[in-house]
PDB file of C-alpha atoms in Angstrom:
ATOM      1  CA  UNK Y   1     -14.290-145.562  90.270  1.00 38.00           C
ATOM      2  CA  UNK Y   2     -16.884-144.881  87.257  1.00 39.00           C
ATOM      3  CA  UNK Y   3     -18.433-142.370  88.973  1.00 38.00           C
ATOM      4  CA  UNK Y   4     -14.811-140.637  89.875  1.00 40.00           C
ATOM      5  CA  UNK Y   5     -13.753-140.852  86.614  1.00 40.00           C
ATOM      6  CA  UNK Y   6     -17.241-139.000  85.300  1.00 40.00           C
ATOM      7  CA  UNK Y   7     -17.065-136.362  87.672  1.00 40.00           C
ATOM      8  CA  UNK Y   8     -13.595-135.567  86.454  1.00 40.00           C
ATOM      9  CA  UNK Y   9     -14.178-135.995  82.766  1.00 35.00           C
ATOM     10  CA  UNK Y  10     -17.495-133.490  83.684  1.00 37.00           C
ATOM     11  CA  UNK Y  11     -15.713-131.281  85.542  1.00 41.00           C
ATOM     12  CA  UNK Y  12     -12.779-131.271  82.860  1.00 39.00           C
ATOM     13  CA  UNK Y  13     -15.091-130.832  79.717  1.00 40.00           C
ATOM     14  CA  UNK Y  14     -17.115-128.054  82.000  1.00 35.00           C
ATOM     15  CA  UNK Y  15     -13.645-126.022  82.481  1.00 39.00           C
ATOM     16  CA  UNK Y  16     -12.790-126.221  78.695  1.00 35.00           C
ATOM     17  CA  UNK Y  17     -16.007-125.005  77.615  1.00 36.00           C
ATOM     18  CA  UNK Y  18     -16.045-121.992  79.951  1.00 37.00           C
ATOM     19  CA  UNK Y  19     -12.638-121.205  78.333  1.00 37.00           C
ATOM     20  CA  UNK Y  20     -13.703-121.306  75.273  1.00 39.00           C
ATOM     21  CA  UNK Y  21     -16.187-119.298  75.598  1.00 38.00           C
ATOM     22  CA  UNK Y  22     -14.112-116.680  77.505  1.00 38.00           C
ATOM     23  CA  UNK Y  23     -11.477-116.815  74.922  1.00 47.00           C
ATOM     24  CA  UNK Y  24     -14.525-116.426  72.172  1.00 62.00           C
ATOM     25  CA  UNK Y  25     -16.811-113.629  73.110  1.00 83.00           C
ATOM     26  CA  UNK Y  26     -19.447-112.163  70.676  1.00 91.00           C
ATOM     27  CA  UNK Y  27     -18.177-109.605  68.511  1.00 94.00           C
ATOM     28  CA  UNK Y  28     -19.763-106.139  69.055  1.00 95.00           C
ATOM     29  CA  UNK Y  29     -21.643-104.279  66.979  1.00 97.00           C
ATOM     30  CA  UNK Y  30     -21.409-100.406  66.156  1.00 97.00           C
ATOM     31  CA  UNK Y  31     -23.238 -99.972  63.218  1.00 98.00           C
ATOM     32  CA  UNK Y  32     -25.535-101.604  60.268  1.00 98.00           C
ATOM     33  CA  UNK Y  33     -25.015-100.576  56.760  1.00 98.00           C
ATOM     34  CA  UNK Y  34     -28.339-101.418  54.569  1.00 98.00           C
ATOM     35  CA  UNK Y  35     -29.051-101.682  50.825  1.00 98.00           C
ATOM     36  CA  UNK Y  36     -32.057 -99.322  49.749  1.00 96.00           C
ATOM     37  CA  UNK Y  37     -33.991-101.097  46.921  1.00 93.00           C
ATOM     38  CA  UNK Y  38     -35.070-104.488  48.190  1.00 93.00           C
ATOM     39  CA  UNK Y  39     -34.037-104.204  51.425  1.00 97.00           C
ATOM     40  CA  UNK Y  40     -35.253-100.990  53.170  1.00 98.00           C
ATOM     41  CA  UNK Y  41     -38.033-100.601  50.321  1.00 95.00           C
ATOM     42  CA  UNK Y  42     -40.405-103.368  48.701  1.00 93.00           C
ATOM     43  CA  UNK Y  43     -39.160-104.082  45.568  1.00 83.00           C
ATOM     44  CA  UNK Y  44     -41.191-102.026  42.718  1.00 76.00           C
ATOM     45  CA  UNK Y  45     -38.419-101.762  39.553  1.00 76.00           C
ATOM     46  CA  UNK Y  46     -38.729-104.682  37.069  1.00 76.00           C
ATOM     47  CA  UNK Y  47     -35.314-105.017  36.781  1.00 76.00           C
ATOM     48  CA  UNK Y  48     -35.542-107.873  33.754  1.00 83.00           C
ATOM     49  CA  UNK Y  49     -37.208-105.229  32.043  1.00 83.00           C
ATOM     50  CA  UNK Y  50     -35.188-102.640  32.360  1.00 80.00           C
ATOM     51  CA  UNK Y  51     -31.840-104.695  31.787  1.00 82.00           C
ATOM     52  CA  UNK Y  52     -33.682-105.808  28.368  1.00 86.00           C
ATOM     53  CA  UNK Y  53     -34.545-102.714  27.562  1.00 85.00           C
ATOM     54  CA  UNK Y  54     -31.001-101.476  27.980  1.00 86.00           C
ATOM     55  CA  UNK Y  55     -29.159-104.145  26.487  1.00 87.00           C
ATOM     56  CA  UNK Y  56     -31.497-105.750  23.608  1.00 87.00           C
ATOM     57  CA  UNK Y  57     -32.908-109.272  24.148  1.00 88.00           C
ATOM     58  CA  UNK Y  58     -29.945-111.109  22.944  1.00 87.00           C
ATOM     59  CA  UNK Y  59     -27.220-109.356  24.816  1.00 86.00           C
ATOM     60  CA  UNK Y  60     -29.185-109.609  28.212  1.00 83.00           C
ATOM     61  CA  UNK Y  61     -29.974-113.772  27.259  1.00 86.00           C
ATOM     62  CA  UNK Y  62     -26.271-113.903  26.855  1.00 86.00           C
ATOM     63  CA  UNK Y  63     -25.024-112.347  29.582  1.00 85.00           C
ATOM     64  CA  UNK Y  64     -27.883-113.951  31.894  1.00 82.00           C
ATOM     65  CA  UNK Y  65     -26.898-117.179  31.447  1.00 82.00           C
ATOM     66  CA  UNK Y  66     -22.653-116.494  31.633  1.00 80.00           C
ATOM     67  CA  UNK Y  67     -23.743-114.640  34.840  1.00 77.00           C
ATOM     68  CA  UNK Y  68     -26.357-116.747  37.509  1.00 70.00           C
ATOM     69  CA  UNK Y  69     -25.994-114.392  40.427  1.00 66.00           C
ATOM     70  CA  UNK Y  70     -27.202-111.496  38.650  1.00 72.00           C
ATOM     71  CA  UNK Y  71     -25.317-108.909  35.770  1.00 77.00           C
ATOM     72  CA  UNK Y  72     -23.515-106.191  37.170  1.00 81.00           C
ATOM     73  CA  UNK Y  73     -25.363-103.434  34.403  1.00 80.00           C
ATOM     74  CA  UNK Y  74     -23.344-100.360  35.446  1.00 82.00           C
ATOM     75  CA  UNK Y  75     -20.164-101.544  35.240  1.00 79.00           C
ATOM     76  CA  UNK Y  76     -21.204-103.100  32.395  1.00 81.00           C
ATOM     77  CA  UNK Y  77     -22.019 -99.474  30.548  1.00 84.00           C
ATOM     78  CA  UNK Y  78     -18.760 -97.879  31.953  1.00 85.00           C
ATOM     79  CA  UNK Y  79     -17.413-100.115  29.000  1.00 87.00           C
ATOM     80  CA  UNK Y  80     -19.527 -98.284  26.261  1.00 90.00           C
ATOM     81  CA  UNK Y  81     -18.881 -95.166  24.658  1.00 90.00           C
ATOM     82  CA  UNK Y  82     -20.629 -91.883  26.040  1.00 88.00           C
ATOM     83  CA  UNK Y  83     -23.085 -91.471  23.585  1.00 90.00           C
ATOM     84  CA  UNK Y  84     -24.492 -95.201  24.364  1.00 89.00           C
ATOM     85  CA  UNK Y  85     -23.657 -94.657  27.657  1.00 85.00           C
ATOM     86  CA  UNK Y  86     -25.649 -91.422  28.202  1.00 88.00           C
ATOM     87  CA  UNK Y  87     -29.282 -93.655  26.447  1.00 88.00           C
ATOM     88  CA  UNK Y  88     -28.621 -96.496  28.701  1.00 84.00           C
ATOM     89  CA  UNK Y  89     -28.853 -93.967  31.660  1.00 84.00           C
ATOM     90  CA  UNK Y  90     -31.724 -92.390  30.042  1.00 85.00           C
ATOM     91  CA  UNK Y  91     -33.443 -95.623  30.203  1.00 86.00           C
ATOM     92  CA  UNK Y  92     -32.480 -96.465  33.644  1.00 83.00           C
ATOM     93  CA  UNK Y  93     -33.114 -93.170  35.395  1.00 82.00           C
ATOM     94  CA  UNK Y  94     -36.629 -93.654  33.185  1.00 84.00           C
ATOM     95  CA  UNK Y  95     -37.433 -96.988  35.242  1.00 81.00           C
ATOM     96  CA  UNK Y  96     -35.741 -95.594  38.813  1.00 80.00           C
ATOM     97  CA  UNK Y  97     -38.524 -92.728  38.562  1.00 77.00           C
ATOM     98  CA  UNK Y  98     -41.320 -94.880  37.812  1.00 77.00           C
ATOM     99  CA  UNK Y  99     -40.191 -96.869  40.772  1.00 74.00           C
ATOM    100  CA  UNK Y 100     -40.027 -93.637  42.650  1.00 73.00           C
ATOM    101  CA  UNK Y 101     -43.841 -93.234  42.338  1.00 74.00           C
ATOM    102  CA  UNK Y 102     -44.773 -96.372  44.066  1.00 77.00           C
ATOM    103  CA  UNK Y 103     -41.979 -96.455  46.757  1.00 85.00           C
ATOM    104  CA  UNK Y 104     -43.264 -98.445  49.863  1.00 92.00           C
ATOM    105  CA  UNK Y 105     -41.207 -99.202  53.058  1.00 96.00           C
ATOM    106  CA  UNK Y 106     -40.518-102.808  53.418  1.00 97.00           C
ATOM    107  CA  UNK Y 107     -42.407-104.205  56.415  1.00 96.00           C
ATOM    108  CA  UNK Y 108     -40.177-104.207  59.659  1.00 96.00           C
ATOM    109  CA  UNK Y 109     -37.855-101.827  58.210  1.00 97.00           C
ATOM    110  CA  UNK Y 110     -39.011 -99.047  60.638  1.00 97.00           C
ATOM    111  CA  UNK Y 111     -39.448-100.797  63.277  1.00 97.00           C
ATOM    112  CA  UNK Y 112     -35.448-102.496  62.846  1.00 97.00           C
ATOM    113  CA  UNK Y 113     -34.743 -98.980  62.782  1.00 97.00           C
ATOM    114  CA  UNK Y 114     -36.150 -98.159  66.054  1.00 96.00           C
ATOM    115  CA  UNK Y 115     -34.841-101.176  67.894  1.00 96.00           C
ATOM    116  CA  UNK Y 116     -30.714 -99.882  66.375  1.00 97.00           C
ATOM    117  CA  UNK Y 117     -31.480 -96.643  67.965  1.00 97.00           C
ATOM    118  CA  UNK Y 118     -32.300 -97.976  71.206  1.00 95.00           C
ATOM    119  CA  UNK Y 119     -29.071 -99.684  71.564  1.00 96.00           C
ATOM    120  CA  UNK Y 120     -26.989 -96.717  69.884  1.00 96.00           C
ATOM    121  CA  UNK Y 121     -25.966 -98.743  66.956  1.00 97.00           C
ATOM    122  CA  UNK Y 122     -25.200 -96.311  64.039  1.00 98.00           C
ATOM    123  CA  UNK Y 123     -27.565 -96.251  60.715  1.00 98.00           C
ATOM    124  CA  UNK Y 124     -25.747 -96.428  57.091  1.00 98.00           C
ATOM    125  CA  UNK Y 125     -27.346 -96.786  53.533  1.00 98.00           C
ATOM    126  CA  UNK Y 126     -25.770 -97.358  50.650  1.00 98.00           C
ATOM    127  CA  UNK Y 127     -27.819 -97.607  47.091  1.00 96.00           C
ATOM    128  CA  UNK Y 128     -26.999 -98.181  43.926  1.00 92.00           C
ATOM    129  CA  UNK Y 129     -30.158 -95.753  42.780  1.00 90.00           C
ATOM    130  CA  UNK Y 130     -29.623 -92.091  42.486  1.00 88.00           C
ATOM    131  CA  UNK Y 131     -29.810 -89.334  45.120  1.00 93.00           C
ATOM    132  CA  UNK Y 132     -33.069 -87.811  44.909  1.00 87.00           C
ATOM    133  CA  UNK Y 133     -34.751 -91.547  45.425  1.00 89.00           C
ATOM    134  CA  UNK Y 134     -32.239 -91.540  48.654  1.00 94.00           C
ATOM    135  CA  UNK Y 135     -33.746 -88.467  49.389  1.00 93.00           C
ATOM    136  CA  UNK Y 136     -37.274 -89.127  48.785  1.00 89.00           C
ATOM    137  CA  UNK Y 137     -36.603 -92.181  50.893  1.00 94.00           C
ATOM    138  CA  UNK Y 138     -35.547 -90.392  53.781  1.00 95.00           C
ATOM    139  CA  UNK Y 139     -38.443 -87.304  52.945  1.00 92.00           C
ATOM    140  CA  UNK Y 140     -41.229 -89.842  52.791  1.00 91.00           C
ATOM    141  CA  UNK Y 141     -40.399 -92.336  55.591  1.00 94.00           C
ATOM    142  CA  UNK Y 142     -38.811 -89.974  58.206  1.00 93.00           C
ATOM    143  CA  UNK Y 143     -35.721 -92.639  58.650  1.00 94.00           C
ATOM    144  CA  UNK Y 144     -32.282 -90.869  58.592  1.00 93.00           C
ATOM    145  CA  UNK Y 145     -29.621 -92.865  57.331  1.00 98.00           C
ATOM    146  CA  UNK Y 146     -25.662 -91.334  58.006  1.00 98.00           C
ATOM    147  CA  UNK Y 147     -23.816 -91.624  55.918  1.00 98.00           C
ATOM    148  CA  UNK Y 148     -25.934 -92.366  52.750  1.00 98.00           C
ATOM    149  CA  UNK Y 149     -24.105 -93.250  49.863  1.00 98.00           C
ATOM    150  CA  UNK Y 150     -26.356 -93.115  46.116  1.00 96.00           C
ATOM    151  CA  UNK Y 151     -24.665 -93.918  43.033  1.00 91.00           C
ATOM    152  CA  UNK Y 152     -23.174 -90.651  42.513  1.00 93.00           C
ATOM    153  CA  UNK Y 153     -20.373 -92.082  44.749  1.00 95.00           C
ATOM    154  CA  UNK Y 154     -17.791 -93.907  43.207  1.00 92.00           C
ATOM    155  CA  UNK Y 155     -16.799 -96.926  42.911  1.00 94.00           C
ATOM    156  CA  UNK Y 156     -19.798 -98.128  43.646  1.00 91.00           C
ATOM    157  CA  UNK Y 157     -20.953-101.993  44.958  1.00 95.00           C
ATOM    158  CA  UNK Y 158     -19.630-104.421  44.972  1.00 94.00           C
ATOM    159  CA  UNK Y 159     -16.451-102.225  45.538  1.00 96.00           C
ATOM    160  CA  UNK Y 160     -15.762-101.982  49.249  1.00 98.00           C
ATOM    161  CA  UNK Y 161     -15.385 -98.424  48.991  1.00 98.00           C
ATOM    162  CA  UNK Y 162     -18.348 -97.026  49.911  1.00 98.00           C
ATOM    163  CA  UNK Y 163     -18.780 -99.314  52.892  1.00 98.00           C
ATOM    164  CA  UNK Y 164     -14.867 -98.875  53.987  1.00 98.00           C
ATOM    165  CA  UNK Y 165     -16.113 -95.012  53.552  1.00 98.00           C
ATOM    166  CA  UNK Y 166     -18.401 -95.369  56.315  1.00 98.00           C
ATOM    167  CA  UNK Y 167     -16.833 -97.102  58.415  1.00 98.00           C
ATOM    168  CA  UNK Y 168     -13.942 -94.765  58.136  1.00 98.00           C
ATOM    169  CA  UNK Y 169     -16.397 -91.872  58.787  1.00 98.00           C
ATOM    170  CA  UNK Y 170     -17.910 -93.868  61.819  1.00 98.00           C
ATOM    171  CA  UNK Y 171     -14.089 -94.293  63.113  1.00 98.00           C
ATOM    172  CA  UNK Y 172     -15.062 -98.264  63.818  1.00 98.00           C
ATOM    173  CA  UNK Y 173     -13.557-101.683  62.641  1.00 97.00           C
ATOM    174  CA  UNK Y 174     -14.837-103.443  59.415  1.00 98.00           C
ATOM    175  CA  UNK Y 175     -15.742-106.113  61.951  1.00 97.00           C
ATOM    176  CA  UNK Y 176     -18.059-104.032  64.554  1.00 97.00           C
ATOM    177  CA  UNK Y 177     -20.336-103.481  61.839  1.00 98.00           C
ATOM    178  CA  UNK Y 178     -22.454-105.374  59.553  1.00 98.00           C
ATOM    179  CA  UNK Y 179     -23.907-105.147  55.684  1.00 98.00           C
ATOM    180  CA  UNK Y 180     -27.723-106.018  55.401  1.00 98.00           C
ATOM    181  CA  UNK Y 181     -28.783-106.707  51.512  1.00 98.00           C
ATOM    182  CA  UNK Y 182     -30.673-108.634  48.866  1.00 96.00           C
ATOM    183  CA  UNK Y 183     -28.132-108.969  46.634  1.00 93.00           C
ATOM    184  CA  UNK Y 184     -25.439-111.789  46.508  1.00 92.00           C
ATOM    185  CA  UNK Y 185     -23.643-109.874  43.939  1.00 90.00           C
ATOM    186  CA  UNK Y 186     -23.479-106.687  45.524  1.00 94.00           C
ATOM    187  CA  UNK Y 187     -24.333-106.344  48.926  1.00 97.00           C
ATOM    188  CA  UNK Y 188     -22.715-109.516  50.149  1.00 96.00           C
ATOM    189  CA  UNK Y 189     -19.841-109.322  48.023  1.00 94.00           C
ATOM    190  CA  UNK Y 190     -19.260-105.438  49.213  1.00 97.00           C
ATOM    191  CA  UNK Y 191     -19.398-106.516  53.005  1.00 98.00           C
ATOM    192  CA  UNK Y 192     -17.375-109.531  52.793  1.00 96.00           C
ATOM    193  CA  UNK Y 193     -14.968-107.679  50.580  1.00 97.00           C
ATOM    194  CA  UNK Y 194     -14.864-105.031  53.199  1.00 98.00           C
ATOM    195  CA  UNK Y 195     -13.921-107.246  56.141  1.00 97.00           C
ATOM    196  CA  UNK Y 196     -17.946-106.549  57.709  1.00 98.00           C
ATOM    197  CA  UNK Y 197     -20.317-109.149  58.765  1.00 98.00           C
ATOM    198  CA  UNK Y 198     -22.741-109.512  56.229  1.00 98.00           C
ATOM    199  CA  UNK Y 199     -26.636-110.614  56.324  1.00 98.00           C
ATOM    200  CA  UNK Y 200     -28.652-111.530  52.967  1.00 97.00           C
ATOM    201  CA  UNK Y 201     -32.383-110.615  52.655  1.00 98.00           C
ATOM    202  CA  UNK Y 202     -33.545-113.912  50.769  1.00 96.00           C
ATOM    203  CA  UNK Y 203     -37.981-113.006  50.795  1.00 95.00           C
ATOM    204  CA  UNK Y 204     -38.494-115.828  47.952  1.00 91.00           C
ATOM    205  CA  UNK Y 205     -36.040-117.911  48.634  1.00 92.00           C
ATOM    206  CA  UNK Y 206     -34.601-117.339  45.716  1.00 87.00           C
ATOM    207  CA  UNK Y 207     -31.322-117.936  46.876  1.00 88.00           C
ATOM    208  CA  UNK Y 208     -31.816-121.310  47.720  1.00 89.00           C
ATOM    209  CA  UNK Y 209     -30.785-122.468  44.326  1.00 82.00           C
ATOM    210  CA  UNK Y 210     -27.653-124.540  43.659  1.00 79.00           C
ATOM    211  CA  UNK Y 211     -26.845-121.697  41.148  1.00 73.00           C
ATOM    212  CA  UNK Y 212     -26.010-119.441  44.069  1.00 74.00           C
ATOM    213  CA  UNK Y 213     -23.567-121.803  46.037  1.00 67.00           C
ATOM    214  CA  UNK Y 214     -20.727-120.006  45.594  1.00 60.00           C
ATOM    215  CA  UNK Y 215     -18.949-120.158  48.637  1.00 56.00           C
ATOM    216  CA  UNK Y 216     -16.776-116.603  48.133  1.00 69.00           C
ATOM    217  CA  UNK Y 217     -20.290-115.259  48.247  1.00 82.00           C
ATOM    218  CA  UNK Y 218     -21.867-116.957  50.807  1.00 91.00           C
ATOM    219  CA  UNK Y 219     -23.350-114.859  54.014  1.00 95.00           C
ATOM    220  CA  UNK Y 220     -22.751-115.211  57.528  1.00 96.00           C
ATOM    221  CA  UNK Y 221     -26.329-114.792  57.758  1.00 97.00           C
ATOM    222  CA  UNK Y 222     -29.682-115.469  55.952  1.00 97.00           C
ATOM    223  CA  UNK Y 223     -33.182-114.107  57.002  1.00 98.00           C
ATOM    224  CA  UNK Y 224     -36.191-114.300  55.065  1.00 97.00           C
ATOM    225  CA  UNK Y 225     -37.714-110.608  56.223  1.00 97.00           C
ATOM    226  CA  UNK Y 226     -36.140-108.102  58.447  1.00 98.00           C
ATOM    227  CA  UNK Y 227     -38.313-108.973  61.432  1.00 96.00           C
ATOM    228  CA  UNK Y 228     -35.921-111.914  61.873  1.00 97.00           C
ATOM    229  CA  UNK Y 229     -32.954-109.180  62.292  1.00 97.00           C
ATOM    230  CA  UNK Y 230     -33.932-108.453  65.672  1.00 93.00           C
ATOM    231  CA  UNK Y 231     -32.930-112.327  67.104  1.00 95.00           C
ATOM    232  CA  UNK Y 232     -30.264-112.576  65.196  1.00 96.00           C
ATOM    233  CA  UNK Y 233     -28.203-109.536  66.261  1.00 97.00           C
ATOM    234  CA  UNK Y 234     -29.217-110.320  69.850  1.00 95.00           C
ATOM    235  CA  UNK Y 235     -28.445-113.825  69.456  1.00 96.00           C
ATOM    236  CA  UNK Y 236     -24.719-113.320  67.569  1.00 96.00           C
ATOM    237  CA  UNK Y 237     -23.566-109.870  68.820  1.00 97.00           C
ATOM    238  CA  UNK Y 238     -23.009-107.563  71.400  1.00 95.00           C
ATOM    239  CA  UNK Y 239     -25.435-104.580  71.419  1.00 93.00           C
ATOM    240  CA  UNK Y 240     -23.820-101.439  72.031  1.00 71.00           C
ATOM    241  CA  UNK Y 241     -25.929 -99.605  74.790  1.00 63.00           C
TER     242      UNK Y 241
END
């Protein structure tokens, strides 16, 4: 009678699991939208310096410590008036350039690329650097990215918009594609935002921090270099073909 009873309990929990899983397919994937600075290229722009430099030691102690996950500096400067506005993008396009000059790709980047292209999964970029480091980008490391999005567009991240934008110009769902970034602030917040799956770059670990546990923020997935990309898409999505 036991052994009845565990056949049918095995045979029941056996059905229930195959519907589940019929009824829960993985989602497919059409496309993968990737932050530039950090992400696609090892990151070369002292960013505390340049945020100093722009707002004064004070203001950028201030706002640091009102703002863990990072400070949002260009919205920050849409607030100022033009003339202010116009030196803070003096000094910004100043430390972009330097950063120009020792752009690297970041390891796995191309081959990531490579392994997207063999399943026919679309490439996106969207940056909030200028368009002549896009196009250097693109010029120096022979990756095409379509469409690719520099701060010129507006509103930039964490705004959905220029993620909805490519999607829209894709003709796909917010949900066939996902947002790969370092940023919690940004990249995350523009994918969940969005309605797109969303994947933080975390190198250092940095993230790891109790100051980041913010669960409007949080990922759907974490990898600590882009080599780990490649198993997790395979392992969570459909691969278009």
């Amino acid at each position: 009678m036991v052994l009845v009873l565990s056949r049918s309990f095995l045979a029941l929990h056996f059905h229930k699991s195959m519907a589940n899983f019929s009824t829960n397919p993985k989602a497919r994937l059409k496309g993968v939208v990737f932050d530039m600075d950090g992400t696609l290229t090892v990151p070369v722009i002292d960013f505390t310096a340049m945020y100093k430099s722009v707002l004064g030691e004070e203001e950028y102690n201030s706002m640091r410590a009102k703002n863990p996950s990072g400070i949002d500096i260009l919205h920050h400067i849409e607030t100022w008036t033009p003339q202010k506005q116009q030196k803070a993008y003096e000094i910004i396009a100043d430390f972009e350039k330097q950063g120009l000059d020792r752009l690297q790709i970041m390891p796995g980047a191309a081959e990531l690329c490579g392994f997207l292209d063999s399943r026919k999964i679309r490439r996106g970029l969207i940056t909030r650097n200028v368009k002549s480091a896009v196009d250097m980008f693109h010029l120096r490391f022979g990756l095409e990215f379509s469409p690719a999005l520099s701060r010129e567009f507006r509103p930039y991240k964490p705004d959905p918009a220029p993620l909805l934008h490519i999607i829209s110009t894709w003709g796909v769902q917010p949900d066939e594609v996902m947002m790969i970034g370092d940023s919690l602030k940004d990249d995350v917040a523009c994918g969940k935002r969005a309605g797109a799956f969303t994947c933080l770059l975390d190198e250092k670990g940095r993230y790891d921090s109790p100051d980041y546990f913010n669960a409007d923020l949080k990922p759907d997935f974490k990898v600590s270099s882009l080599v780990e990309v490649y198993s997790l898409l395979e392992a969570n999505f459909e691969l278009m073909q």
